[in-house]
Amino acid sequence: MPAPPSSILIIGSGVFGLSTAYSLSQNPLYANTTLTLVDRSPFPASDSSSIDSSRIIRADYSDPAYAALGASAQRVWRDTSPGALGEGRYSESGLVLVADPGRDGYVRDSLENVRGLLEGGAVRELKTRREIDAVVGTGGGSGQWGYVNWRSGWADAEAGMRWLRARVEKTGRVQFICAEVVSLVREGKRVVGARQRDGIIRRAGLVILAAGAWTGRLVDLRGRATATGQVLTYLDLTADEQGKLGKMPVLLNMSTGLFIIPPRDRVLKVARHAYGYSNPTKIQHPDGSGNVIEVSLPRTSIDDPSQWVPREGEEDCRAALREMIPSLGDRPFTKSRICWYSDTPRGDFLITYHPELDGLFLATGGSGHGYKFLPVIGDQIMNCIGGECPAEFKQKWAWPMETMENVVTEDGSRGGRPGLVLQEEARKGSRL
Ligand SMILES: Cc1cc2nc3c(=O)[nH]c(=O)nc-3n(C[C@H](O)[C@H](O)[C@H](O)COP(=O)(O)OP(=O)(O)OC[C@H]3O[C@@H](n4cnc5c(N)ncnc54)[C@H](O)[C@@H]3O)c2cc1C
């Protein structure tokens, strides 16, 4: 295990960065290490992927390692005692995971995994569309086959992050800085800190880069991870509708990627877990050579306050709403958002030292499924920093030696079409 550095700078205060700060603050090994967390936005960063009305909390994975890690996170989410994470922030509504014929591999593997993890009774196969609709209880449904897992649910994502932030603040160990990092500072092959837009340089013995979908601006991730924009739409409900739909399970079609999470505060979210949009952007190579490279980077409501999802995405969400909750089929969307994944080829996280730059550790690659791990991922990241990555994730989270021409996530869970470019789709118009 490498000796603990005297200072650690974490870039990015999402689930990955903030949970790492907490874990480090709790570990006596790092008792003499100065911890600094820098984020470009004041907390909570409204355009980060960890901040939203809701996120699905599930152990329902086709991969047994993530299923087991999801189950360990769920044990923490389920604690609803005063002051615990789950108190008022987690709802075990059940999850109906469905698929269309010929595209059901992910759901079949997931069913097998959760059956192995859970006591009988919590999980029930749904063999027909009729059975799916009956369990969903909204007058609609989706898919032709699937299952319900009554031991999965959803969390108020922003509230979970606020809880975590308060815990970190309480330790008194972490200095919070609001500033945009424009580049890493290198001395030869060593990263020794980060330069902020205001010119301030923050030096540290170890830099942890956890900037989510923005990470590719600060280090070359081409062929290994990329930013993809995902479509979210929201609509308002009456109090009566909230009362009724508040009891529905999460409904996720793994063939189309379309899903609905039960409403909160009279707002319902319809979204798509898809290949997503790329946003090709020309930047100076992060190595400081002056070369210009093209990478996909987030374009959010902070860059463009009037941003609305492209027509193609809204149409998909509209179709999902009509199918899943027909009574609301024509209700206008009042808000939309493009939320950015840090996507890797197989949907694996990237939690590893950089192979060539000493003093740099990466904690990113959330690939659209990292939120649920809020209570456990910090310890995992800290263990990897200490050279003790769990055996089942050693390969998955390592720096990939092979690169892909264009990163497309093929973990079996994505809907939509690969290859969509945000600007091209935006040009076709938005707002139906
Ligand atoms: C639409 C959507 C739906 C999702 N649904 C689910 C779900 O249902 N269940 C689930 O488990 N997961 C889900 N996820 C995935 C999950 O939200 C992410 O995997 C997780 O939040 C990633 O956290 P992060 O810390 O890597 O990134 P982020 O939360 O994006 O944090 C990165 C931070 O870095 C900061 N930053 C960026 N650049 C700089 C810079 N140059 N200088 C300083 N700071 C910088 C940003 O401001 C931001 O706060 C979803 C994601 C999206 C987008």
Short mmCIF file of C-alpha atoms and ligand atoms in Angstrom, two decimals:
data_model
loop_
_atom_site.label_atom_id
_atom_site.label_comp_id
_atom_site.label_asym_id
_atom_site.label_seq_id
_atom_site.Cartn_x
_atom_site.Cartn_y
_atom_site.Cartn_z
CA MET A 1 0.00 0.00 0.00
CA PRO A 2 1.45 3.40 -1.00
CA ALA A 3 2.23 5.75 1.92
CA PRO A 4 -0.65 8.22 2.49
CA PRO A 5 0.18 11.59 0.89
CA SER A 6 0.33 14.71 3.03
CA SER A 7 -2.36 16.34 0.88
CA ILE A 8 -5.14 15.15 -1.43
CA LEU A 9 -7.04 17.34 -3.87
CA ILE A 10 -10.36 15.93 -5.13
CA ILE A 11 -11.77 17.53 -8.28
CA GLY A 12 -15.54 17.14 -8.47
CA SER A 13 -18.12 16.97 -5.70
CA GLY A 14 -20.57 14.46 -7.15
CA VAL A 15 -21.26 11.02 -5.70
CA PHE A 16 -17.76 9.80 -6.55
CA GLY A 17 -15.77 12.76 -5.23
CA LEU A 18 -17.86 13.57 -2.16
CA SER A 19 -18.11 9.97 -0.97
CA THR A 20 -14.35 9.58 -1.39
CA ALA A 21 -13.79 12.70 0.73
CA TYR A 22 -15.98 11.21 3.45
CA SER A 23 -14.25 7.83 3.43
CA LEU A 24 -10.78 9.40 3.56
CA SER A 25 -11.84 11.64 6.45
CA GLN A 26 -12.89 8.57 8.45
CA ASN A 27 -9.76 6.52 7.91
CA PRO A 28 -7.01 6.93 10.57
CA LEU A 29 -4.42 6.28 7.85
CA TYR A 30 -5.28 9.66 6.39
CA ALA A 31 -5.53 11.47 9.75
CA ASN A 32 -2.56 13.70 8.84
CA THR A 33 -3.57 14.24 5.23
CA THR A 34 -5.03 17.59 4.21
CA LEU A 35 -8.23 17.03 2.20
CA THR A 36 -9.48 19.60 -0.32
CA LEU A 37 -12.53 19.25 -2.55
CA VAL A 38 -12.95 21.62 -5.48
CA ASP A 39 -16.05 21.96 -7.64
CA ARG A 40 -16.85 24.45 -10.38
CA SER A 41 -20.38 25.01 -9.05
CA PRO A 42 -21.69 25.89 -5.62
CA PHE A 43 -23.16 22.82 -3.91
CA PRO A 44 -25.50 21.30 -5.03
CA ALA A 45 -24.25 21.55 -8.63
CA SER A 46 -27.56 21.69 -10.49
CA ASP A 47 -26.16 20.28 -13.75
CA SER A 48 -24.11 17.45 -12.24
CA SER A 49 -25.39 13.93 -12.69
CA SER A 50 -25.67 13.31 -8.95
CA ILE A 51 -28.28 16.06 -8.47
CA ASP A 52 -31.87 15.41 -9.59
CA SER A 53 -35.32 14.68 -8.22
CA SER A 54 -34.81 10.92 -8.22
CA ARG A 55 -32.51 8.01 -8.99
CA ILE A 56 -33.28 4.29 -9.14
CA ILE A 57 -31.80 2.22 -6.31
CA ARG A 58 -31.49 -1.40 -7.40
CA ALA A 59 -29.46 -4.57 -7.15
CA ASP A 60 -31.00 -5.58 -10.46
CA TYR A 61 -27.91 -5.99 -12.62
CA SER A 62 -27.00 -8.54 -15.26
CA ASP A 63 -23.48 -8.54 -13.81
CA PRO A 64 -23.24 -10.41 -10.47
CA ALA A 65 -20.48 -8.13 -9.09
CA TYR A 66 -22.54 -4.94 -9.50
CA ALA A 67 -25.65 -6.79 -8.26
CA ALA A 68 -23.84 -7.68 -5.03
CA LEU A 69 -22.45 -4.14 -4.63
CA GLY A 70 -25.95 -2.76 -5.30
CA ALA A 71 -27.34 -5.06 -2.59
CA SER A 72 -24.74 -3.78 -0.11
CA ALA A 73 -25.70 -0.17 -0.91
CA GLN A 74 -29.40 -1.01 -0.52
CA ARG A 75 -28.80 -2.20 3.03
CA VAL A 76 -27.70 1.35 3.89
CA TRP A 77 -30.49 3.04 1.91
CA ARG A 78 -33.05 0.94 3.79
CA ASP A 79 -32.03 2.36 7.15
CA THR A 80 -34.77 4.91 7.81
CA SER A 81 -33.89 5.58 11.45
CA PRO A 82 -33.47 9.25 12.49
CA GLY A 83 -30.39 10.75 10.84
CA ALA A 84 -29.79 7.73 8.60
CA LEU A 85 -29.48 8.04 4.83
CA GLY A 86 -32.81 6.38 4.13
CA GLU A 87 -34.82 8.65 6.44
CA GLY A 88 -37.31 10.37 4.11
CA ARG A 89 -34.93 10.00 1.16
CA TYR A 90 -35.53 6.43 0.03
CA SER A 91 -38.74 4.71 -1.10
CA GLU A 92 -38.86 0.98 -1.60
CA SER A 93 -41.58 1.22 -4.23
CA GLY A 94 -40.56 -1.90 -6.13
CA LEU A 95 -39.02 -2.01 -9.59
CA VAL A 96 -40.69 -3.50 -12.65
CA LEU A 97 -37.90 -4.38 -15.07
CA VAL A 98 -39.19 -5.34 -18.49
CA ALA A 99 -37.94 -6.10 -21.98
CA ASP A 100 -39.16 -6.58 -25.50
CA PRO A 101 -38.80 -9.94 -27.27
CA GLY A 102 -35.30 -10.62 -28.58
CA ARG A 103 -33.75 -7.91 -26.37
CA ASP A 104 -34.27 -9.44 -22.96
CA GLY A 105 -30.78 -10.77 -22.11
CA TYR A 106 -30.01 -8.12 -19.50
CA VAL A 107 -33.33 -8.63 -17.70
CA ARG A 108 -33.05 -12.44 -17.70
CA ASP A 109 -29.53 -12.32 -16.20
CA SER A 110 -30.65 -9.69 -13.71
CA LEU A 111 -33.59 -11.85 -12.61
CA GLU A 112 -31.25 -14.73 -11.95
CA ASN A 113 -28.91 -12.51 -9.91
CA VAL A 114 -31.57 -10.97 -7.70
CA ARG A 115 -33.21 -14.35 -7.13
CA GLY A 116 -29.86 -15.48 -5.76
CA LEU A 117 -29.57 -12.41 -3.54
CA LEU A 118 -33.10 -12.17 -2.12
CA GLU A 119 -35.43 -14.28 -0.05
CA GLY A 120 -38.34 -15.83 -1.97
CA GLY A 121 -41.42 -13.66 -2.47
CA ALA A 122 -39.69 -10.36 -3.21
CA VAL A 123 -39.20 -11.17 -6.88
CA ARG A 124 -41.88 -12.39 -9.28
CA GLU A 125 -41.58 -13.12 -12.97
CA LEU A 126 -44.13 -11.33 -15.15
CA LYS A 127 -44.75 -13.58 -18.11
CA THR A 128 -47.15 -11.47 -20.15
CA ARG A 129 -47.90 -7.84 -20.82
CA ARG A 130 -51.14 -8.30 -18.91
CA GLU A 131 -49.21 -9.36 -15.80
CA ILE A 132 -46.86 -6.38 -16.20
CA ASP A 133 -49.75 -3.91 -16.48
CA ALA A 134 -51.48 -5.41 -13.43
CA VAL A 135 -48.41 -4.89 -11.24
CA VAL A 136 -47.67 -1.38 -12.56
CA GLY A 137 -51.26 -0.35 -11.75
CA THR A 138 -51.40 2.84 -13.86
CA GLY A 139 -53.63 1.53 -16.62
CA GLY A 140 -50.54 1.10 -18.81
CA GLY A 141 -47.22 -0.69 -18.85
CA SER A 142 -44.37 -1.56 -21.16
CA GLY A 143 -42.52 -4.56 -22.61
CA GLN A 144 -43.71 -8.12 -23.11
CA TRP A 145 -41.86 -9.93 -20.36
CA GLY A 146 -40.04 -9.07 -17.17
CA TYR A 147 -40.24 -9.23 -13.43
CA VAL A 148 -41.02 -7.17 -10.37
CA ASN A 149 -38.57 -6.81 -7.50
CA TRP A 150 -40.33 -5.38 -4.45
CA ARG A 151 -36.97 -4.86 -2.71
CA SER A 152 -35.78 -2.16 -5.10
CA GLY A 153 -36.91 1.45 -5.28
CA TRP A 154 -35.77 5.02 -5.75
CA ALA A 155 -34.14 7.85 -3.83
CA ASP A 156 -34.43 11.63 -3.78
CA ALA A 157 -31.03 12.18 -5.37
CA GLU A 158 -30.42 15.75 -4.24
CA ALA A 159 -31.54 14.95 -0.69
CA GLY A 160 -29.10 12.01 -0.57
CA MET A 161 -26.28 14.28 -1.68
CA ARG A 162 -27.23 16.93 0.89
CA TRP A 163 -27.12 14.26 3.60
CA LEU A 164 -23.66 13.19 2.47
CA ARG A 165 -22.40 16.76 2.22
CA ALA A 166 -23.58 17.49 5.77
CA ARG A 167 -21.72 14.40 7.00
CA VAL A 168 -18.54 15.49 5.30
CA GLU A 169 -18.86 19.05 6.63
CA LYS A 170 -19.37 17.70 10.14
CA THR A 171 -16.01 15.94 10.09
CA GLY A 172 -14.33 19.36 9.83
CA ARG A 173 -11.61 17.64 7.80
CA VAL A 174 -12.40 18.80 4.28
CA GLN A 175 -11.80 22.24 2.79
CA PHE A 176 -14.42 23.06 0.15
CA ILE A 177 -13.45 25.30 -2.77
CA CYS A 178 -15.81 26.61 -5.45
CA ALA A 179 -13.66 27.09 -8.55
CA GLU A 180 -13.33 25.62 -12.01
CA VAL A 181 -10.19 23.61 -12.62
CA VAL A 182 -8.86 24.41 -16.10
CA SER A 183 -5.89 22.06 -16.14
CA LEU A 184 -3.79 19.69 -14.11
CA VAL A 185 -0.35 20.94 -13.15
CA ARG A 186 2.44 18.59 -14.15
CA GLU A 187 6.11 18.35 -13.38
CA GLY A 188 7.45 15.87 -15.91
CA LYS A 189 5.40 12.70 -15.55
CA ARG A 190 3.97 13.75 -12.22
CA VAL A 191 0.72 15.58 -11.52
CA VAL A 192 1.39 17.95 -8.64
CA GLY A 193 -1.85 19.90 -8.50
CA ALA A 194 -4.51 21.76 -10.45
CA ARG A 195 -4.83 25.22 -11.93
CA GLN A 196 -8.10 27.08 -11.40
CA ARG A 197 -9.70 29.51 -13.84
CA ASP A 198 -8.85 32.36 -11.45
CA GLY A 199 -5.18 31.44 -11.84
CA ILE A 200 -4.77 29.90 -8.39
CA ILE A 201 -2.72 26.71 -8.36
CA ARG A 202 -3.55 24.11 -5.75
CA ARG A 203 -0.73 21.69 -5.12
CA ALA A 204 -1.30 18.23 -3.68
CA GLY A 205 0.52 14.96 -3.16
CA LEU A 206 -2.36 13.13 -4.83
CA VAL A 207 -5.01 14.47 -7.20
CA ILE A 208 -8.26 12.52 -7.50
CA LEU A 209 -10.11 13.39 -10.67
CA ALA A 210 -13.84 12.82 -10.15
CA ALA A 211 -15.28 15.37 -12.55
CA GLY A 212 -17.95 13.05 -13.95
CA ALA A 213 -18.72 13.61 -17.63
CA TRP A 214 -16.32 16.60 -17.67
CA THR A 215 -13.29 14.46 -16.82
CA GLY A 216 -12.24 14.19 -20.48
CA ARG A 217 -11.42 17.89 -20.51
CA LEU A 218 -8.68 17.47 -17.91
CA VAL A 219 -7.15 14.15 -18.98
CA ASP A 220 -7.13 12.33 -22.31
CA LEU A 221 -9.82 9.63 -22.07
CA ARG A 222 -10.39 9.20 -25.81
CA GLY A 223 -11.40 5.62 -26.60
CA ARG A 224 -11.92 4.87 -22.91
CA ALA A 225 -14.69 7.14 -21.63
CA THR A 226 -16.90 9.79 -23.14
CA ALA A 227 -19.69 12.19 -22.20
CA THR A 228 -23.15 11.23 -23.44
CA GLY A 229 -26.25 13.39 -22.99
CA GLN A 230 -29.40 11.68 -21.75
CA VAL A 231 -32.96 12.89 -22.04
CA LEU A 232 -35.13 13.78 -19.03
CA THR A 233 -38.63 15.26 -19.16
CA TYR A 234 -40.87 16.33 -16.29
CA LEU A 235 -44.59 17.07 -15.98
CA ASP A 236 -46.81 18.48 -13.27
CA LEU A 237 -49.47 16.44 -11.49
CA THR A 238 -52.52 17.25 -9.38
CA ALA A 239 -52.48 16.30 -5.70
CA ASP A 240 -54.89 13.48 -6.51
CA GLU A 241 -52.60 12.12 -9.24
CA GLN A 242 -49.61 12.39 -6.92
CA GLY A 243 -51.51 10.37 -4.33
CA LYS A 244 -52.32 7.59 -6.78
CA LEU A 245 -49.07 7.46 -8.78
CA GLY A 246 -46.98 7.89 -5.63
CA LYS A 247 -47.72 4.23 -4.98
CA MET A 248 -46.60 2.90 -8.38
CA PRO A 249 -43.37 0.94 -8.73
CA VAL A 250 -40.48 2.22 -10.85
CA LEU A 251 -41.01 1.00 -14.42
CA LEU A 252 -37.92 0.51 -16.59
CA ASN A 253 -37.88 -1.01 -20.05
CA MET A 254 -34.34 -2.24 -20.62
CA SER A 255 -34.94 -2.69 -24.37
CA THR A 256 -35.92 0.91 -25.04
CA GLY A 257 -34.20 2.46 -22.00
CA LEU A 258 -37.39 4.38 -21.23
CA PHE A 259 -38.46 4.64 -17.62
CA ILE A 260 -40.74 6.34 -15.13
CA ILE A 261 -39.91 6.86 -11.47
CA PRO A 262 -42.84 7.46 -9.07
CA PRO A 263 -43.57 11.19 -8.75
CA ARG A 264 -42.29 13.45 -5.97
CA ASP A 265 -43.85 16.76 -4.91
CA ARG A 266 -46.39 16.50 -7.77
CA VAL A 267 -43.74 16.23 -10.47
CA LEU A 268 -43.37 13.11 -12.60
CA LYS A 269 -40.18 12.25 -14.47
CA VAL A 270 -40.03 10.35 -17.75
CA ALA A 271 -36.54 9.58 -19.00
CA ARG A 272 -34.41 7.47 -21.30
CA HIS A 273 -31.33 5.43 -20.40
CA ALA A 274 -29.81 5.31 -23.88
CA TYR A 275 -26.69 5.50 -25.99
CA GLY A 276 -27.27 9.23 -25.69
CA TYR A 277 -26.01 12.26 -27.59
CA SER A 278 -22.38 13.10 -28.08
CA ASN A 279 -21.29 16.73 -28.03
CA PRO A 280 -18.03 16.84 -30.01
CA THR A 281 -15.94 19.76 -28.78
CA LYS A 282 -12.49 20.92 -29.84
CA ILE A 283 -10.14 21.47 -26.91
CA GLN A 284 -6.44 21.92 -26.28
CA HIS A 285 -4.90 18.53 -25.49
CA PRO A 286 -4.75 18.21 -21.68
CA ASP A 287 -1.05 17.30 -21.95
CA GLY A 288 -0.27 20.97 -22.60
CA SER A 289 1.31 20.23 -26.01
CA GLY A 290 -0.90 22.81 -27.70
CA ASN A 291 -2.42 20.17 -29.99
CA VAL A 292 -6.14 20.42 -30.58
CA ILE A 293 -8.26 17.31 -30.05
CA GLU A 294 -11.97 16.60 -30.28
CA VAL A 295 -13.82 15.06 -27.35
CA SER A 296 -17.46 14.84 -26.31
CA LEU A 297 -18.14 17.12 -23.34
CA PRO A 298 -21.32 18.08 -21.49
CA ARG A 299 -23.47 20.96 -22.66
CA THR A 300 -25.85 21.71 -19.82
CA SER A 301 -28.38 24.28 -18.70
CA ILE A 302 -25.50 26.26 -17.18
CA ASP A 303 -23.96 26.62 -20.68
CA ASP A 304 -27.36 27.23 -22.28
CA PRO A 305 -30.13 28.27 -19.86
CA SER A 306 -32.82 27.83 -22.53
CA GLN A 307 -31.74 24.27 -23.31
CA TRP A 308 -34.58 21.85 -24.10
CA VAL A 309 -34.17 18.22 -25.17
CA PRO A 310 -34.13 17.53 -28.94
CA ARG A 311 -37.41 16.59 -30.57
CA GLU A 312 -36.28 12.99 -31.10
CA GLY A 313 -35.82 12.51 -27.34
CA GLU A 314 -39.01 14.26 -26.37
CA GLU A 315 -40.95 12.08 -28.83
CA ASP A 316 -39.57 8.96 -27.17
CA CYS A 317 -40.52 10.22 -23.70
CA ARG A 318 -43.98 11.18 -24.97
CA ALA A 319 -44.48 7.68 -26.42
CA ALA A 320 -43.34 6.15 -23.13
CA LEU A 321 -45.76 8.30 -21.13
CA ARG A 322 -48.66 7.33 -23.41
CA GLU A 323 -47.79 3.67 -23.03
CA MET A 324 -46.91 3.64 -19.32
CA ILE A 325 -49.54 6.05 -17.93
CA PRO A 326 -52.16 6.54 -20.69
CA SER A 327 -54.30 8.95 -18.64
CA LEU A 328 -51.41 11.48 -18.71
CA GLY A 329 -50.46 10.77 -22.34
CA ASP A 330 -51.06 14.29 -23.65
CA ARG A 331 -50.02 16.28 -20.55
CA PRO A 332 -47.38 18.84 -21.60
CA PHE A 333 -43.87 18.53 -20.24
CA THR A 334 -43.09 21.54 -18.08
CA LYS A 335 -39.35 20.99 -17.82
CA SER A 336 -36.67 19.03 -19.60
CA ARG A 337 -33.00 18.40 -19.05
CA ILE A 338 -30.03 16.81 -20.73
CA CYS A 339 -28.05 15.00 -18.06
CA TRP A 340 -24.56 13.74 -18.82
CA TYR A 341 -23.14 10.27 -18.26
CA SER A 342 -19.44 9.51 -18.16
CA ASP A 343 -19.79 6.42 -20.35
CA THR A 344 -17.32 3.57 -20.77
CA PRO A 345 -17.43 0.72 -23.32
CA ARG A 346 -18.91 -1.89 -20.95
CA GLY A 347 -20.49 0.44 -18.42
CA ASP A 348 -17.71 -0.26 -15.91
CA PHE A 349 -16.48 2.51 -13.64
CA LEU A 350 -12.97 3.88 -14.08
CA ILE A 351 -11.41 3.78 -10.61
CA THR A 352 -7.68 3.56 -10.97
CA TYR A 353 -4.33 5.33 -10.95
CA HIS A 354 -3.43 6.85 -14.28
CA PRO A 355 -0.93 4.45 -15.87
CA GLU A 356 1.50 7.17 -17.01
CA LEU A 357 0.93 10.17 -14.76
CA ASP A 358 2.10 9.67 -11.20
CA GLY A 359 0.07 11.35 -8.50
CA LEU A 360 -3.17 11.14 -10.46
CA PHE A 361 -6.08 8.86 -9.54
CA LEU A 362 -9.30 8.64 -11.57
CA ALA A 363 -12.73 8.03 -10.05
CA THR A 364 -15.25 8.36 -12.83
CA GLY A 365 -17.04 6.41 -15.58
CA GLY A 366 -20.37 6.26 -13.71
CA SER A 367 -22.01 5.11 -16.98
CA GLY A 368 -25.51 6.06 -15.88
CA HIS A 369 -25.70 3.77 -12.87
CA GLY A 370 -23.37 5.16 -10.20
CA TYR A 371 -25.75 7.07 -7.94
CA LYS A 372 -27.14 4.14 -5.94
CA PHE A 373 -23.64 3.39 -4.67
CA LEU A 374 -23.50 6.70 -2.75
CA PRO A 375 -23.16 4.96 0.64
CA VAL A 376 -20.51 2.44 -0.45
CA ILE A 377 -18.49 3.74 -3.40
CA GLY A 378 -16.26 6.06 -1.34
CA ASP A 379 -14.85 3.12 0.60
CA GLN A 380 -14.30 1.21 -2.64
CA ILE A 381 -12.47 4.16 -4.19
CA MET A 382 -10.37 4.60 -1.04
CA ASN A 383 -9.47 0.90 -1.08
CA CYS A 384 -8.39 1.17 -4.72
CA ILE A 385 -6.25 4.21 -3.85
CA GLY A 386 -4.63 2.07 -1.16
CA GLY A 387 -3.91 -0.66 -3.73
CA GLU A 388 -6.66 -2.94 -2.45
CA CYS A 389 -9.24 -2.95 -5.20
CA PRO A 390 -11.75 -5.77 -4.62
CA ALA A 391 -10.90 -8.82 -6.75
CA GLU A 392 -14.23 -8.82 -8.60
CA PHE A 393 -13.69 -5.23 -9.77
CA LYS A 394 -9.94 -5.21 -10.35
CA GLN A 395 -10.22 -5.77 -14.09
CA LYS A 396 -13.49 -3.93 -14.55
CA TRP A 397 -12.33 -0.65 -12.98
CA ALA A 398 -8.75 -0.74 -14.30
CA TRP A 399 -7.37 1.61 -16.95
CA PRO A 400 -8.35 -0.17 -20.21
CA MET A 401 -5.28 -1.06 -22.24
CA GLU A 402 -7.38 -1.23 -25.40
CA THR A 403 -9.24 1.73 -26.80
CA MET A 404 -12.37 1.96 -28.92
CA GLU A 405 -12.58 4.23 -31.96
CA ASN A 406 -15.75 5.82 -30.58
CA VAL A 407 -16.93 4.75 -27.15
CA VAL A 408 -20.39 3.18 -27.29
CA THR A 409 -21.63 1.58 -24.10
CA GLU A 410 -22.73 -1.98 -24.72
CA ASP A 411 -23.78 -3.28 -21.33
CA GLY A 412 -27.10 -4.54 -22.65
CA SER A 413 -29.11 -1.85 -20.90
CA ARG A 414 -29.20 0.96 -23.45
CA GLY A 415 -32.09 2.07 -25.62
CA GLY A 416 -32.27 4.67 -28.37
CA ARG A 417 -29.90 4.77 -31.33
CA PRO A 418 -26.12 4.92 -31.13
CA GLY A 419 -24.34 7.77 -32.90
CA LEU A 420 -26.70 10.69 -32.24
CA VAL A 421 -24.96 14.08 -32.13
CA LEU A 422 -26.53 16.75 -29.93
CA GLN A 423 -26.06 19.67 -32.31
CA GLU A 424 -27.48 17.75 -35.28
CA GLU A 425 -30.53 16.66 -33.30
CA ALA A 426 -30.99 20.14 -31.81
CA ARG A 427 -30.96 21.61 -35.35
CA LYS A 428 -33.97 19.46 -36.22
CA GLY A 429 -35.86 21.43 -33.57
CA SER A 430 -37.18 20.93 -30.11
CA ARG A 431 -40.50 21.24 -28.28
CA LEU A 432 -43.17 19.17 -29.96
C1 LIG B 1 -30.22 11.26 -16.40
C2 LIG B 1 -29.46 10.38 -15.44
C3 LIG B 1 -30.13 9.35 -14.80
C4 LIG B 1 -29.44 8.51 -13.95
N1 LIG B 1 -30.13 7.55 -13.28
C5 LIG B 1 -29.49 6.79 -12.35
C6 LIG B 1 -30.23 5.88 -11.56
O1 LIG B 1 -31.46 5.78 -11.70
N2 LIG B 1 -29.57 5.15 -10.62
C7 LIG B 1 -28.21 5.26 -10.45
O2 LIG B 1 -27.66 4.55 -9.62
N3 LIG B 1 -27.48 6.13 -11.19
C8 LIG B 1 -28.09 6.89 -12.13
N4 LIG B 1 -27.40 7.79 -12.88
C9 LIG B 1 -25.93 7.82 -12.78
C10 LIG B 1 -25.42 8.59 -11.63
O3 LIG B 1 -26.19 9.75 -11.42
C11 LIG B 1 -23.94 8.92 -11.90
O4 LIG B 1 -23.23 7.73 -12.21
C12 LIG B 1 -23.27 9.59 -10.73
O5 LIG B 1 -24.06 10.65 -10.23
C13 LIG B 1 -21.90 10.07 -11.16
O6 LIG B 1 -21.32 10.86 -10.16
P1 LIG B 1 -19.97 11.63 -10.43
O7 LIG B 1 -19.49 12.08 -9.11
O8 LIG B 1 -19.06 10.79 -11.26
O9 LIG B 1 -20.35 12.84 -11.41
P2 LIG B 1 -21.15 14.20 -11.14
O10 LIG B 1 -22.24 14.04 -10.17
O11 LIG B 1 -21.53 14.75 -12.47
O12 LIG B 1 -20.07 15.15 -10.45
C14 LIG B 1 -19.00 15.73 -11.14
C15 LIG B 1 -18.72 17.07 -10.50
O13 LIG B 1 -17.54 17.60 -11.07
C16 LIG B 1 -17.67 19.00 -11.19
N5 LIG B 1 -16.73 19.46 -12.19
C17 LIG B 1 -16.73 19.15 -13.51
N6 LIG B 1 -15.70 19.74 -14.13
C18 LIG B 1 -15.03 20.45 -13.20
C19 LIG B 1 -13.90 21.27 -13.23
N7 LIG B 1 -13.21 21.47 -14.36
N8 LIG B 1 -13.49 21.86 -12.10
C20 LIG B 1 -14.16 21.66 -10.94
N9 LIG B 1 -15.26 20.88 -10.86
C21 LIG B 1 -15.69 20.28 -11.97
C22 LIG B 1 -19.13 19.19 -11.56
O14 LIG B 1 -19.59 20.48 -11.24
C23 LIG B 1 -19.81 18.10 -10.74
O15 LIG B 1 -20.29 18.57 -9.52
C24 LIG B 1 -28.05 8.66 -13.75
C25 LIG B 1 -27.37 9.71 -14.38
C26 LIG B 1 -28.07 10.58 -15.22
C27 LIG B 1 -27.33 11.68 -15.90
#
